[in-house]
Amino acid sequence: MMRTRPLKVALLGCGVVGSEVARIMTTHADDLAARIGAPVELAGVAVRRPSRVREGIDPALVTTDATALVKRGDIDVVVEVIGGIEPARTLITSAFEHGASVVSANKALLAQDGAALHAAAGEHGRDLYYEAAVAGAIPLIRPLRESLAGDKINRVMGIVNGTTNFILDKMDSTGDGYQEALDEATALGYAEADPTADVEGFDAAAKAAILAGIAFHTRVRLDDVYREGMTEVTAADFASAKEMGCTIKLLAICERAADGGSVTARVHPAMIPLSHPLASVRGAYNAVFVESDAAGQLMFYGPGAGGAPTASAVLGDLVAVCRNRLSEATGPGESAYAALPVSPMGEVVTRYHISLDVADKPGVLAQVATVFAEHGVSIDTVRQQGKDGEASLVVVTHRASDASLTGTVEALRKLDTVRGVASIMRVEGE
């Protein structure tokens, strides 16, 4: 039997995502009520600019006082889509204190202060859901913390930023340089006027912290995630990748050590074989590849950003949280019982593709090979091309630690026959 008294929802932020949340709540009101078991009512919308016309939203609901809205006491659920650290953190904490559960899309805040927010939610017996914080519309958070709760997850690797995937896909398919591809992404609205958060990996790193924490039942903060942007990737790198049967993606990689005693989380460009499922992810789409003991290999794919896709994830959480309110229960909270240490990047083991500019004369290859051997880095393949006294030498290694590779490169730079290191890229997905 459906309850007639509505559950009241406060919306913090009414931009691209927030306006879509409000629209879906209105247009799908009957369906949402049937799925939840009670009507849901938009009780207030906090914005910075109240004078802006917001189609479909009663102006009487609009306020600039977000603090007063979350403190009302009659609010059942607060939906936070304003982003950033403050005032979002204070507003979410206040919402818990005044009896509301929270649905958030705030990846930066969750990556930085997720543990504290979960603790606040638990203290007041309320829910904190955030499916929309990672990979937009793709159901990912809930499968990791509920569907795979009985399994052991060993690796989560994915494309979690649509802007960077669009740029790299464009460079791959057209031969464009980085700046040309970025300019097109900006013109089409895929990249912000200031794309730093995307192209330097900050956005992906925040998502990696969230994914690693859930997958490995360990608190992983943003500061724990190694981050490397993709602004230095060149058309020449793509040419080298193609010769290896690979392409290049900006990947978020979270993995458990072979001995199970630690975890790592990192974001960086990497070559992946064209045979890998992630290699075929085109345009601004996202995809996440999960490897676990029992389920094996799983891939989640779909639009990773945008108003309607992200709002879809928000509404999914809203339905779940509202159902919990009706049954006077709460869903899964933070699971950090494993408390595994997060290893530094130097301990990460992977393959490497190194391109060197060297003198075109006898003995160079032997010198380079000796340096690799002295640092315990095994070479898989070598390719050399030379002309007019100069040459390029491409070395692909077997698996080696980041620390040993760093030492190798430092030693290579000291050789008189090595003119420079043109590029270094990790090779993943094998």
Short mmCIF file of C-alpha atoms in Angstrom, two decimals:
data_model
loop_
_atom_site.label_atom_id
_atom_site.label_comp_id
_atom_site.label_asym_id
_atom_site.label_seq_id
_atom_site.Cartn_x
_atom_site.Cartn_y
_atom_site.Cartn_z
CA MET A 1 0.00 0.00 0.00
CA MET A 2 1.39 3.39 -1.01
CA ARG A 3 1.99 6.03 1.63
CA THR A 4 0.24 9.29 0.77
CA ARG A 5 2.53 11.65 2.69
CA PRO A 6 5.39 12.56 0.33
CA LEU A 7 9.07 12.21 1.01
CA LYS A 8 10.63 15.65 0.76
CA VAL A 9 13.77 16.25 -1.29
CA ALA A 10 16.08 19.28 -1.14
CA LEU A 11 18.18 19.91 -4.24
CA LEU A 12 21.52 21.70 -3.80
CA GLY A 13 22.54 23.05 -7.19
CA CYS A 14 20.48 23.47 -10.32
CA GLY A 15 23.01 23.50 -13.15
CA VAL A 16 23.30 20.96 -15.95
CA VAL A 17 22.82 17.96 -13.65
CA GLY A 18 20.56 19.54 -11.04
CA SER A 19 18.07 20.83 -13.61
CA GLU A 20 17.84 17.33 -15.12
CA VAL A 21 17.24 15.83 -11.68
CA ALA A 22 14.38 18.28 -11.12
CA ARG A 23 12.94 17.60 -14.58
CA ILE A 24 12.95 13.82 -14.14
CA MET A 25 11.45 14.09 -10.66
CA THR A 26 8.57 16.08 -12.18
CA THR A 27 7.97 14.20 -15.43
CA HIS A 28 8.39 10.73 -13.88
CA ALA A 29 6.67 11.54 -10.59
CA ASP A 30 4.06 8.78 -10.83
CA ASP A 31 6.58 6.10 -11.78
CA LEU A 32 8.97 7.17 -9.03
CA ALA A 33 6.16 7.06 -6.48
CA ALA A 34 5.19 3.55 -7.60
CA ARG A 35 8.76 2.32 -7.39
CA ILE A 36 9.43 3.89 -4.00
CA GLY A 37 6.05 3.31 -2.35
CA ALA A 38 5.44 6.99 -1.63
CA PRO A 39 5.39 10.26 -3.58
CA VAL A 40 8.55 12.33 -3.69
CA GLU A 41 8.26 16.08 -3.49
CA LEU A 42 10.84 18.67 -4.47
CA ALA A 43 10.75 20.82 -1.34
CA GLY A 44 13.46 23.35 -2.15
CA VAL A 45 16.21 24.19 -4.62
CA ALA A 46 19.34 26.04 -3.46
CA VAL A 47 21.08 28.11 -6.14
CA ARG A 48 23.58 30.96 -6.38
CA ARG A 49 21.66 33.02 -8.94
CA PRO A 50 17.93 33.03 -8.10
CA SER A 51 17.00 35.41 -10.93
CA ARG A 52 17.73 32.85 -13.65
CA VAL A 53 14.62 31.31 -15.20
CA ARG A 54 14.46 27.57 -14.50
CA GLU A 55 11.89 25.88 -16.65
CA GLY A 56 9.62 23.49 -14.80
CA ILE A 57 10.68 24.63 -11.32
CA ASP A 58 8.32 26.65 -9.14
CA PRO A 59 10.15 29.93 -8.35
CA ALA A 60 8.78 29.70 -4.81
CA LEU A 61 11.04 26.68 -4.22
CA VAL A 62 14.21 28.53 -5.18
CA THR A 63 16.46 29.88 -2.44
CA THR A 64 20.00 31.12 -2.01
CA ASP A 65 20.12 29.94 1.60
CA ALA A 66 21.30 26.35 1.26
CA THR A 67 22.15 26.18 4.96
CA ALA A 68 18.59 26.97 6.03
CA LEU A 69 17.23 24.49 3.50
CA VAL A 70 19.19 21.50 4.84
CA LYS A 71 18.38 22.48 8.43
CA ARG A 72 14.62 22.56 7.96
CA GLY A 73 14.08 19.26 9.74
CA ASP A 74 11.31 18.05 7.43
CA ILE A 75 13.69 17.16 4.58
CA ASP A 76 14.08 13.42 4.01
CA VAL A 77 16.79 13.46 1.34
CA VAL A 78 19.33 16.09 0.27
CA VAL A 79 20.64 15.80 -3.29
CA GLU A 80 24.01 17.59 -3.57
CA VAL A 81 25.19 18.44 -7.09
CA ILE A 82 27.06 21.69 -6.47
CA GLY A 83 30.52 20.10 -6.43
CA GLY A 84 33.71 21.30 -4.78
CA ILE A 85 34.80 20.90 -1.17
CA GLU A 86 33.07 23.80 0.55
CA PRO A 87 30.27 24.61 1.19
CA ALA A 88 29.31 21.08 0.08
CA ARG A 89 31.07 19.36 2.99
CA THR A 90 29.42 21.56 5.62
CA LEU A 91 26.01 21.27 3.98
CA ILE A 92 26.16 17.47 3.77
CA THR A 93 27.26 17.17 7.39
CA SER A 94 24.47 19.52 8.45
CA ALA A 95 21.96 17.48 6.47
CA PHE A 96 22.90 14.35 8.45
CA GLU A 97 22.67 16.25 11.73
CA HIS A 98 19.15 17.40 10.88
CA GLY A 99 17.85 13.98 9.90
CA ALA A 100 18.29 13.83 6.12
CA SER A 101 20.03 11.19 4.03
CA VAL A 102 22.27 12.41 1.20
CA VAL A 103 22.74 11.60 -2.47
CA SER A 104 25.86 13.22 -3.91
CA ALA A 105 27.72 13.42 -7.22
CA ASN A 106 30.73 15.11 -5.61
CA LYS A 107 33.78 13.01 -6.52
CA ALA A 108 36.33 15.56 -5.26
CA LEU A 109 34.77 15.74 -1.79
CA LEU A 110 34.27 11.98 -1.50
CA ALA A 111 37.87 11.29 -2.56
CA GLN A 112 39.17 13.73 0.04
CA ASP A 113 36.78 13.27 2.96
CA GLY A 114 34.73 10.18 2.24
CA ALA A 115 35.64 8.52 5.55
CA ALA A 116 34.46 11.50 7.60
CA LEU A 117 31.23 11.80 5.64
CA HIS A 118 30.49 8.09 6.05
CA ALA A 119 31.17 8.42 9.77
CA ALA A 120 28.74 11.34 10.01
CA ALA A 121 26.09 9.40 8.11
CA GLY A 122 26.55 6.38 10.40
CA GLU A 123 26.46 8.48 13.55
CA HIS A 124 23.03 9.83 12.62
CA GLY A 125 21.67 6.63 11.07
CA ARG A 126 21.40 8.03 7.56
CA ASP A 127 22.46 7.03 4.05
CA LEU A 128 25.24 8.42 1.89
CA TYR A 129 24.91 7.32 -1.75
CA TYR A 130 27.08 8.55 -4.63
CA GLU A 131 26.68 6.44 -7.77
CA ALA A 132 26.87 9.60 -9.90
CA ALA A 133 30.32 10.52 -8.57
CA VAL A 134 32.07 7.98 -10.82
CA ALA A 135 31.41 7.31 -14.52
CA GLY A 136 28.11 9.18 -14.87
CA ALA A 137 25.23 6.91 -15.84
CA ILE A 138 27.23 3.67 -15.65
CA PRO A 139 26.07 1.49 -12.72
CA LEU A 140 29.40 0.89 -11.01
CA ILE A 141 29.44 1.86 -7.32
CA ARG A 142 26.46 -0.32 -6.43
CA PRO A 143 27.74 -3.43 -8.29
CA LEU A 144 31.12 -3.07 -6.58
CA ARG A 145 29.81 -2.69 -3.07
CA GLU A 146 26.69 -4.87 -3.33
CA SER A 147 26.65 -7.26 -6.31
CA LEU A 148 30.32 -8.21 -5.84
CA ALA A 149 30.30 -7.95 -2.04
CA GLY A 150 30.91 -11.70 -1.71
CA ASP A 151 33.76 -11.77 -4.22
CA LYS A 152 37.41 -10.73 -4.04
CA ILE A 153 38.20 -7.92 -6.47
CA ASN A 154 41.80 -7.89 -7.67
CA ARG A 155 41.84 -5.11 -10.25
CA VAL A 156 39.73 -2.23 -11.47
CA MET A 157 41.00 -0.54 -14.62
CA GLY A 158 39.08 1.96 -16.68
CA ILE A 159 38.51 5.06 -18.72
CA VAL A 160 36.68 7.35 -16.31
CA ASN A 161 36.99 10.73 -18.03
CA GLY A 162 35.16 11.37 -21.29
CA THR A 163 37.07 14.52 -22.21
CA THR A 164 40.45 12.81 -22.24
CA ASN A 165 39.10 9.77 -24.07
CA PHE A 166 37.65 12.01 -26.79
CA ILE A 167 40.99 13.79 -27.23
CA LEU A 168 43.05 10.60 -27.34
CA ASP A 169 40.57 8.89 -29.64
CA LYS A 170 40.76 11.86 -32.00
CA MET A 171 44.57 11.76 -32.00
CA ASP A 172 44.44 8.03 -32.72
CA SER A 173 41.91 8.15 -35.55
CA THR A 174 43.08 11.31 -37.35
CA GLY A 175 46.76 11.70 -36.51
CA ASP A 176 46.05 15.11 -34.95
CA GLY A 177 48.38 16.49 -32.30
CA TYR A 178 47.25 17.05 -28.73
CA GLN A 179 46.42 20.75 -29.14
CA GLU A 180 44.37 20.19 -32.29
CA ALA A 181 42.34 17.46 -30.62
CA LEU A 182 41.84 19.59 -27.49
CA ASP A 183 40.63 22.52 -29.59
CA GLU A 184 38.01 20.31 -31.23
CA ALA A 185 36.93 18.90 -27.87
CA THR A 186 36.50 22.44 -26.58
CA ALA A 187 34.51 23.53 -29.65
CA LEU A 188 32.16 20.56 -29.27
CA GLY A 189 31.64 21.21 -25.56
CA TYR A 190 33.48 18.11 -24.34
CA ALA A 191 36.26 20.14 -22.71
CA GLU A 192 35.93 23.07 -20.30
CA ALA A 193 37.50 26.44 -21.05
CA ASP A 194 40.10 25.39 -18.46
CA PRO A 195 40.58 21.64 -19.07
CA THR A 196 43.27 21.17 -16.41
CA ALA A 197 41.20 18.94 -14.10
CA ASP A 198 40.56 16.55 -16.97
CA VAL A 199 43.77 16.50 -19.01
CA GLU A 200 46.10 16.50 -15.99
CA GLY A 201 44.23 13.56 -14.46
CA PHE A 202 42.81 15.22 -11.33
CA ASP A 203 39.24 14.22 -12.17
CA ALA A 204 40.21 10.62 -12.89
CA ALA A 205 42.38 10.44 -9.76
CA ALA A 206 39.44 11.38 -7.52
CA LYS A 207 37.37 8.63 -9.12
CA ALA A 208 40.23 6.15 -8.74
CA ALA A 209 40.38 6.88 -5.01
CA ILE A 210 36.67 6.15 -4.64
CA LEU A 211 36.84 2.96 -6.71
CA ALA A 212 39.90 1.63 -4.89
CA GLY A 213 38.34 2.26 -1.50
CA ILE A 214 35.20 0.33 -2.38
CA ALA A 215 36.91 -2.48 -4.30
CA PHE A 216 39.54 -3.23 -1.65
CA HIS A 217 37.64 -2.32 1.56
CA THR A 218 40.41 0.15 2.35
CA ARG A 219 40.46 3.90 2.84
CA VAL A 220 42.14 5.44 -0.18
CA ARG A 221 42.40 9.21 -0.33
CA LEU A 222 43.11 11.41 -3.30
CA ASP A 223 46.66 11.97 -2.01
CA ASP A 224 47.27 8.23 -2.24
CA VAL A 225 46.66 8.16 -6.00
CA TYR A 226 49.60 8.56 -8.36
CA ARG A 227 48.61 11.02 -11.09
CA GLU A 228 50.12 11.74 -14.47
CA GLY A 229 48.35 13.81 -17.15
CA MET A 230 48.16 13.21 -20.90
CA THR A 231 49.32 16.57 -22.25
CA GLU A 232 52.70 15.14 -23.30
CA VAL A 233 51.22 12.36 -25.45
CA THR A 234 52.19 12.95 -29.09
CA ALA A 235 51.25 11.73 -32.54
CA ALA A 236 54.60 9.90 -32.55
CA ASP A 237 53.51 7.96 -29.45
CA PHE A 238 50.38 6.84 -31.28
CA ALA A 239 52.48 5.79 -34.27
CA SER A 240 54.64 3.67 -31.97
CA ALA A 241 51.55 2.22 -30.31
CA LYS A 242 50.10 1.21 -33.66
CA GLU A 243 53.32 -0.58 -34.58
CA MET A 244 52.82 -2.65 -31.41
CA GLY A 245 49.15 -3.33 -32.14
CA CYS A 246 48.12 -0.93 -29.37
CA THR A 247 46.35 2.34 -28.77
CA ILE A 248 46.72 4.89 -25.93
CA LYS A 249 44.19 5.63 -23.19
CA LEU A 250 44.28 7.65 -19.97
CA LEU A 251 43.59 4.90 -17.43
CA ALA A 252 42.60 4.80 -13.79
CA ILE A 253 44.10 1.59 -12.39
CA CYS A 254 43.42 0.21 -8.92
CA GLU A 255 44.94 -3.15 -8.09
CA ARG A 256 45.70 -5.51 -5.28
CA ALA A 257 49.33 -6.67 -4.92
CA ALA A 258 50.06 -10.26 -5.94
CA ASP A 259 50.55 -11.23 -2.30
CA GLY A 260 47.32 -9.48 -1.30
CA GLY A 261 49.11 -7.38 1.30
CA SER A 262 48.74 -3.93 -0.26
CA VAL A 263 46.97 -1.98 -2.97
CA THR A 264 47.87 0.71 -5.48
CA ALA A 265 45.86 3.40 -7.24
CA ARG A 266 47.17 5.37 -10.21
CA VAL A 267 46.13 7.46 -13.20
CA HIS A 268 48.33 7.84 -16.28
CA PRO A 269 48.39 7.38 -20.06
CA ALA A 270 49.13 3.82 -21.13
CA MET A 271 49.36 1.71 -24.25
CA ILE A 272 46.82 -1.12 -24.33
CA PRO A 273 46.50 -3.87 -26.95
CA LEU A 274 43.78 -3.38 -29.56
CA SER A 275 42.43 -6.75 -28.44
CA HIS A 276 41.60 -5.41 -24.98
CA PRO A 277 37.92 -4.36 -24.50
CA LEU A 278 38.95 -0.88 -23.32
CA ALA A 279 40.77 -0.19 -26.61
CA SER A 280 37.46 0.00 -28.49
CA VAL A 281 35.94 2.67 -26.22
CA ARG A 282 35.53 5.68 -28.49
CA GLY A 283 34.63 9.34 -28.18
CA ALA A 284 33.55 10.69 -24.81
CA TYR A 285 32.40 7.34 -23.46
CA ASN A 286 33.64 5.69 -20.26
CA ALA A 287 34.28 2.04 -19.48
CA VAL A 288 35.57 0.20 -16.43
CA PHE A 289 37.07 -3.30 -16.50
CA VAL A 290 36.83 -5.31 -13.28
CA GLU A 291 38.73 -8.51 -12.48
CA SER A 292 37.69 -10.66 -9.53
CA ASP A 293 38.28 -14.19 -8.25
CA ALA A 294 34.83 -15.69 -8.76
CA ALA A 295 33.09 -13.48 -11.33
CA GLY A 296 36.18 -13.22 -13.52
CA GLN A 297 36.31 -10.31 -15.96
CA LEU A 298 33.47 -7.78 -16.16
CA MET A 299 33.17 -4.54 -18.11
CA PHE A 300 30.83 -1.62 -17.46
CA TYR A 301 30.34 0.78 -20.38
CA GLY A 302 28.33 3.90 -21.14
CA PRO A 303 28.19 7.71 -21.12
CA GLY A 304 30.35 9.01 -18.31
CA ALA A 305 29.10 12.58 -18.08
CA GLY A 306 26.32 14.94 -19.18
CA GLY A 307 23.18 16.22 -17.51
CA ALA A 308 20.71 13.42 -18.26
CA PRO A 309 23.14 10.47 -17.84
CA THR A 310 24.44 11.76 -14.51
CA ALA A 311 20.91 12.59 -13.36
CA SER A 312 19.95 8.99 -14.12
CA ALA A 313 22.52 7.81 -11.57
CA VAL A 314 21.35 10.41 -9.04
CA LEU A 315 17.73 9.31 -9.40
CA GLY A 316 18.71 5.67 -8.98
CA ASP A 317 20.29 6.56 -5.66
CA LEU A 318 17.30 8.70 -4.72
CA VAL A 319 14.95 5.77 -5.21
CA ALA A 320 17.16 3.49 -3.09
CA VAL A 321 17.52 6.04 -0.29
CA CYS A 322 13.80 6.82 -0.25
CA ARG A 323 12.98 3.13 0.01
CA ASN A 324 15.33 2.91 2.96
CA ARG A 325 13.60 5.85 4.64
CA LEU A 326 10.23 4.13 4.31
CA SER A 327 11.55 0.89 5.81
CA GLU A 328 13.51 2.78 8.48
CA ALA A 329 16.72 1.11 7.31
CA THR A 330 20.02 2.19 5.81
CA GLY A 331 21.99 0.78 2.92
CA PRO A 332 25.66 -0.20 2.82
CA GLY A 333 27.99 2.26 4.49
CA GLU A 334 31.75 2.48 4.34
CA SER A 335 33.58 -0.86 4.29
CA ALA A 336 37.21 -0.28 5.26
CA TYR A 337 37.82 -3.33 7.42
CA ALA A 338 40.77 -4.58 5.31
CA ALA A 339 42.78 -1.40 5.98
CA LEU A 340 45.44 -2.42 3.46
CA PRO A 341 48.45 -0.13 3.00
CA VAL A 342 48.59 1.85 -0.24
CA SER A 343 51.94 1.22 -1.92
CA PRO A 344 53.85 4.07 -3.59
CA MET A 345 54.20 4.22 -7.35
CA GLY A 346 57.81 3.05 -7.18
CA GLU A 347 56.61 -0.43 -6.23
CA VAL A 348 54.16 -0.75 -9.13
CA VAL A 349 55.19 -3.42 -11.64
CA THR A 350 54.23 -3.11 -15.30
CA ARG A 351 55.70 -3.13 -18.82
CA TYR A 352 57.25 -0.02 -20.39
CA HIS A 353 57.69 1.45 -23.85
CA ILE A 354 60.76 3.74 -23.98
CA SER A 355 61.74 5.79 -27.02
CA LEU A 356 65.35 7.05 -27.08
CA ASP A 357 67.17 9.43 -29.41
CA VAL A 358 70.65 7.95 -29.88
CA ALA A 359 73.77 8.30 -32.00
CA ASP A 360 73.66 6.13 -35.12
CA LYS A 361 76.89 4.19 -34.66
CA PRO A 362 78.03 0.70 -33.70
CA GLY A 363 77.82 -0.36 -30.06
CA VAL A 364 74.92 1.89 -29.02
CA LEU A 365 72.45 -0.94 -28.66
CA ALA A 366 74.92 -2.94 -26.56
CA GLN A 367 75.46 0.04 -24.23
CA VAL A 368 71.73 0.56 -23.79
CA ALA A 369 71.11 -3.14 -23.18
CA THR A 370 73.85 -3.20 -20.56
CA VAL A 371 72.21 -0.35 -18.63
CA PHE A 372 68.87 -2.19 -18.59
CA ALA A 373 70.57 -5.38 -17.41
CA GLU A 374 72.47 -3.56 -14.63
CA HIS A 375 69.16 -2.28 -13.24
CA GLY A 376 67.43 -5.64 -13.44
CA VAL A 377 65.05 -4.63 -16.23
CA SER A 378 64.53 -7.33 -18.84
CA ILE A 379 64.06 -6.24 -22.47
CA ASP A 380 61.27 -7.79 -24.51
CA THR A 381 61.81 -6.15 -27.92
CA VAL A 382 64.04 -3.48 -29.50
CA ARG A 383 63.45 -1.50 -32.68
CA GLN A 384 66.09 0.84 -34.17
CA GLN A 385 65.97 3.28 -37.07
CA GLY A 386 68.86 5.52 -38.10
CA LYS A 387 69.76 8.21 -40.61
CA ASP A 388 72.51 10.85 -40.98
CA GLY A 389 74.23 10.00 -37.72
CA GLU A 390 71.09 10.07 -35.58
CA ALA A 391 68.76 7.22 -34.67
CA SER A 392 65.71 6.35 -32.65
CA LEU A 393 65.73 3.31 -30.41
CA VAL A 394 62.44 1.90 -29.10
CA VAL A 395 62.68 -0.53 -26.19
CA VAL A 396 59.76 -2.50 -24.80
CA THR A 397 60.46 -4.16 -21.46
CA HIS A 398 59.12 -7.16 -19.66
CA ARG A 399 57.42 -6.33 -16.35
CA ALA A 400 59.52 -4.15 -14.08
CA SER A 401 58.97 -1.88 -11.09
CA ASP A 402 58.56 1.83 -11.58
CA ALA A 403 61.56 2.45 -9.30
CA SER A 404 63.86 0.19 -11.32
CA LEU A 405 62.73 1.78 -14.58
CA THR A 406 63.37 5.25 -13.15
CA GLY A 407 66.91 4.24 -12.23
CA THR A 408 67.43 2.79 -15.69
CA VAL A 409 66.35 5.99 -17.41
CA GLU A 410 68.57 8.13 -15.19
CA ALA A 411 71.54 5.95 -16.15
CA LEU A 412 70.64 6.07 -19.84
CA ARG A 413 70.64 9.87 -19.78
CA LYS A 414 74.30 9.77 -18.69
CA LEU A 415 75.44 7.84 -21.77
CA ASP A 416 77.21 9.98 -24.36
CA THR A 417 75.48 8.04 -27.12
CA VAL A 418 71.97 8.81 -25.80
CA ARG A 419 70.86 12.23 -27.03
CA GLY A 420 67.60 12.21 -25.09
CA VAL A 421 64.58 10.25 -23.88
CA ALA A 422 61.76 11.06 -26.30
CA SER A 423 58.99 9.32 -24.34
CA ILE A 424 58.24 6.76 -21.66
CA MET A 425 54.86 5.05 -21.52
CA ARG A 426 53.50 2.17 -19.55
CA VAL A 427 51.97 -0.82 -21.32
CA GLU A 428 48.87 -2.25 -19.61
CA GLY A 429 46.10 -4.71 -20.25
CA GLU A 430 48.07 -7.88 -20.94
#
